[in-house]
Amino acid sequence: MTSFIVLAAEQKSAEVTDWAARVGWLVGLALFVALVYWLMREGWKWRGTLQGDLPELPVVPSEPGAARLAMSGRYHGSTTAGQWLDRIVAHGLGTRSRVELTLTDAGLDVVRPGAADFFVPADRLREARLDKGIAGKVLTEGGLLVVTWEHGDRLIDSGFRSDRAAEHNEWVDTLNDMINKTEGAR
């Protein structure tokens, strides 16, 4: 009987969960995540304010001409030329999206569902190349089509990735040929 009393005295009930502490931690964590998100959003808006001197983007001319090349894929953003981490967010250029690219004699038409479309006139195109990254997106070597163009007093790199990566080389060759002919005509 004494052993039974000793066993009964040694048994304890399980710890009771402190729900107030758990709820407090969860609320604190949710507030922290909301704060970080808000700070990121404010930083994005501030960057757009700093780039407010960027002129409005050109629109497609009424008669752009026949399509030389067409491509569907992803638009990964635009940066200051040569500075692959300096994202440009003004006028929606920082918004990633699907893209339909069309190259005509008039220039490069960039149609983005869910984001602002823009047009790069042929005389403002400066270079096309294959690269591996642009602000926030790094791919394999040559996995990104980067088009350098002039807008206002800035040179801008815009990054595109085709749904069919084999198209990239044709785009680089055609764009650079077009740029060289345009520069020769000036």
Tab-separated table of C-alpha atoms in Angstrom:
chain	number	residue	atom	x	y	z
A	1	MET	CA	0.000	0.000	0.000
A	2	THR	CA	2.864	2.370	0.719
A	3	SER	CA	4.263	1.823	-2.762
A	4	PHE	CA	0.876	2.763	-4.192
A	5	ILE	CA	0.886	6.047	-2.251
A	6	VAL	CA	4.434	6.804	-3.374
A	7	LEU	CA	3.486	6.136	-7.022
A	8	ALA	CA	0.408	8.311	-6.726
A	9	ALA	CA	2.452	11.125	-5.220
A	10	GLU	CA	5.018	10.968	-8.048
A	11	GLN	CA	2.472	11.219	-10.868
A	12	LYS	CA	1.828	14.719	-12.124
A	13	SER	CA	-0.654	15.991	-14.645
A	14	ALA	CA	0.594	17.246	-18.022
A	15	GLU	CA	1.641	20.881	-18.350
A	16	VAL	CA	-1.244	23.124	-19.315
A	17	THR	CA	-0.694	25.060	-22.537
A	18	ASP	CA	-0.332	28.783	-21.966
A	19	TRP	CA	-2.652	29.975	-24.743
A	20	ALA	CA	-2.234	33.642	-23.906
A	21	ALA	CA	1.513	33.403	-24.508
A	22	ARG	CA	1.039	31.514	-27.794
A	23	VAL	CA	-1.537	33.986	-29.083
A	24	GLY	CA	0.748	36.857	-28.045
A	25	TRP	CA	3.655	35.366	-30.018
A	26	LEU	CA	1.463	34.787	-33.087
A	27	VAL	CA	0.093	38.337	-32.992
A	28	GLY	CA	3.619	39.696	-32.562
A	29	LEU	CA	4.874	37.639	-35.492
A	30	ALA	CA	1.972	38.765	-37.691
A	31	LEU	CA	2.673	42.407	-36.818
A	32	PHE	CA	6.361	41.956	-37.620
A	33	VAL	CA	5.579	40.417	-41.034
A	34	ALA	CA	3.100	43.242	-41.760
A	35	LEU	CA	5.741	45.823	-40.804
A	36	VAL	CA	8.359	44.263	-43.084
A	37	TYR	CA	5.857	44.130	-45.969
A	38	TRP	CA	4.868	47.770	-45.392
A	39	LEU	CA	8.538	48.872	-45.337
A	40	MET	CA	9.213	47.013	-48.603
A	41	ARG	CA	6.178	48.670	-50.207
A	42	GLU	CA	7.261	52.122	-49.022
A	43	GLY	CA	10.765	51.497	-50.389
A	44	TRP	CA	9.289	50.566	-53.777
A	45	LYS	CA	7.183	53.756	-53.791
A	46	TRP	CA	10.185	55.855	-52.721
A	47	ARG	CA	12.269	54.415	-55.567
A	48	GLY	CA	9.464	55.378	-57.993
A	49	THR	CA	9.471	58.919	-56.554
A	50	LEU	CA	13.241	59.196	-57.030
A	51	GLN	CA	12.820	58.112	-60.653
A	52	GLY	CA	10.008	60.611	-61.255
A	53	ASP	CA	12.132	62.540	-63.772
A	54	LEU	CA	11.805	59.656	-66.237
A	55	PRO	CA	9.581	60.842	-69.115
A	56	GLU	CA	6.371	59.059	-70.100
A	57	LEU	CA	6.886	55.885	-72.093
A	58	PRO	CA	6.350	56.064	-75.872
A	59	VAL	CA	3.180	54.536	-77.307
A	60	VAL	CA	2.883	52.331	-80.364
A	61	PRO	CA	2.538	54.326	-83.593
A	62	SER	CA	-0.699	53.913	-85.531
A	63	GLU	CA	1.168	52.155	-88.382
A	64	PRO	CA	4.037	50.148	-86.856
A	65	GLY	CA	4.566	48.027	-89.972
A	66	ALA	CA	4.858	44.290	-90.468
A	67	ALA	CA	6.230	42.122	-87.680
A	68	ARG	CA	9.828	41.004	-88.209
A	69	LEU	CA	9.870	38.846	-85.073
A	70	ALA	CA	7.347	37.910	-82.393
A	71	MET	CA	7.930	36.257	-79.051
A	72	SER	CA	5.929	35.373	-75.962
A	73	GLY	CA	7.530	34.895	-72.591
A	74	ARG	CA	8.285	36.817	-69.385
A	75	TYR	CA	9.323	40.398	-68.746
A	76	HIS	CA	11.712	40.443	-65.777
A	77	GLY	CA	12.129	44.182	-65.333
A	78	SER	CA	14.281	47.110	-66.345
A	79	THR	CA	17.430	48.538	-64.797
A	80	THR	CA	19.845	51.361	-65.418
A	81	ALA	CA	22.087	50.139	-68.245
A	82	GLY	CA	25.201	48.403	-66.973
A	83	GLN	CA	23.910	48.281	-63.382
A	84	TRP	CA	21.955	45.042	-63.228
A	85	LEU	CA	20.745	45.618	-59.638
A	86	ASP	CA	19.490	49.212	-60.063
A	87	ARG	CA	15.841	48.406	-60.844
A	88	ILE	CA	13.705	51.076	-62.507
A	89	VAL	CA	10.165	51.085	-61.112
A	90	ALA	CA	8.784	54.347	-62.561
A	91	HIS	CA	5.942	53.992	-65.088
A	92	GLY	CA	5.504	50.311	-64.205
A	93	LEU	CA	8.889	49.238	-65.614
A	94	GLY	CA	9.647	47.326	-62.413
A	95	THR	CA	6.578	45.103	-62.624
A	96	ARG	CA	7.291	41.540	-63.720
A	97	SER	CA	4.721	40.060	-66.053
A	98	ARG	CA	3.975	37.912	-69.046
A	99	VAL	CA	4.987	39.608	-72.273
A	100	GLU	CA	4.294	39.572	-75.986
A	101	LEU	CA	7.192	41.160	-77.886
A	102	THR	CA	6.860	42.255	-81.483
A	103	LEU	CA	9.722	43.743	-83.469
A	104	THR	CA	8.753	45.909	-86.443
A	105	ASP	CA	10.653	48.453	-88.539
A	106	ALA	CA	9.192	51.123	-86.240
A	107	GLY	CA	10.608	49.534	-83.078
A	108	LEU	CA	9.957	47.080	-80.268
A	109	ASP	CA	6.366	46.725	-79.035
A	110	VAL	CA	6.152	45.347	-75.473
A	111	VAL	CA	2.632	44.188	-74.571
A	112	ARG	CA	2.228	43.122	-70.936
A	113	PRO	CA	-1.124	41.771	-69.731
A	114	GLY	CA	-1.805	43.152	-66.274
A	115	ALA	CA	0.931	45.794	-66.519
A	116	ALA	CA	1.671	48.929	-68.537
A	117	ASP	CA	2.592	48.306	-72.179
A	118	PHE	CA	5.390	50.318	-73.751
A	119	PHE	CA	7.080	50.856	-77.087
A	120	VAL	CA	10.753	51.398	-77.888
A	121	PRO	CA	11.216	53.306	-81.172
A	122	ALA	CA	13.851	51.813	-83.480
A	123	ASP	CA	16.075	54.910	-83.280
A	124	ARG	CA	16.279	54.518	-79.478
A	125	LEU	CA	17.429	50.885	-79.503
A	126	ARG	CA	21.127	50.648	-78.610
A	127	GLU	CA	22.057	46.980	-78.112
A	128	ALA	CA	20.739	43.464	-77.651
A	129	ARG	CA	22.645	40.728	-75.858
A	130	LEU	CA	22.251	37.510	-73.941
A	131	ASP	CA	22.945	37.747	-70.235
A	132	LYS	CA	22.391	35.749	-67.082
A	133	GLY	CA	20.634	38.192	-64.797
A	134	ILE	CA	18.757	41.384	-64.131
A	135	ALA	CA	17.522	42.845	-60.800
A	136	GLY	CA	16.161	39.967	-58.785
A	137	LYS	CA	16.333	37.313	-61.504
A	138	VAL	CA	19.391	35.177	-62.197
A	139	LEU	CA	19.328	32.456	-64.838
A	140	THR	CA	21.868	30.287	-66.582
A	141	GLU	CA	24.422	32.015	-68.784
A	142	GLY	CA	22.667	33.384	-71.879
A	143	GLY	CA	19.197	32.647	-70.491
A	144	LEU	CA	17.987	36.243	-70.630
A	145	LEU	CA	17.496	38.546	-73.625
A	146	VAL	CA	18.575	42.040	-72.545
A	147	VAL	CA	17.657	44.992	-74.744
A	148	THR	CA	19.406	48.317	-74.089
A	149	TRP	CA	17.477	51.395	-75.133
A	150	GLU	CA	17.553	55.131	-74.585
A	151	HIS	CA	14.723	56.902	-72.790
A	152	GLY	CA	15.109	60.587	-72.014
A	153	ASP	CA	18.706	61.007	-70.898
A	154	ARG	CA	19.014	57.437	-69.555
A	155	LEU	CA	20.102	54.140	-70.998
A	156	ILE	CA	17.854	51.326	-69.813
A	157	ASP	CA	18.345	47.550	-69.889
A	158	SER	CA	15.114	45.541	-70.134
A	159	GLY	CA	15.210	41.786	-69.545
A	160	PHE	CA	13.031	39.243	-71.339
A	161	ARG	CA	12.917	35.460	-71.341
A	162	SER	CA	11.190	33.644	-74.171
A	163	ASP	CA	9.013	30.603	-73.624
A	164	ARG	CA	11.337	29.021	-76.211
A	165	ALA	CA	14.911	29.971	-75.267
A	166	ALA	CA	16.188	28.952	-78.718
A	167	GLU	CA	14.626	32.187	-80.053
A	168	HIS	CA	17.010	34.413	-78.083
A	169	ASN	CA	19.913	34.208	-80.560
A	170	GLU	CA	17.694	35.173	-83.493
A	171	TRP	CA	16.384	38.163	-81.533
A	172	VAL	CA	19.908	39.332	-80.638
A	173	ASP	CA	21.095	39.039	-84.250
A	174	THR	CA	18.032	40.745	-85.740
A	175	LEU	CA	17.967	43.566	-83.172
A	176	ASN	CA	21.695	44.283	-83.531
A	177	ASP	CA	21.431	44.272	-87.350
A	178	MET	CA	18.515	46.690	-87.109
A	179	ILE	CA	20.425	48.922	-84.663
A	180	ASN	CA	23.509	48.991	-86.901
A	181	LYS	CA	21.395	49.974	-89.949
A	182	THR	CA	19.637	52.700	-87.944
A	183	GLU	CA	22.967	54.090	-86.684
A	184	GLY	CA	24.369	53.992	-90.226
A	185	ALA	CA	21.409	56.014	-91.497
A	186	ARG	CA	21.988	58.811	-88.916
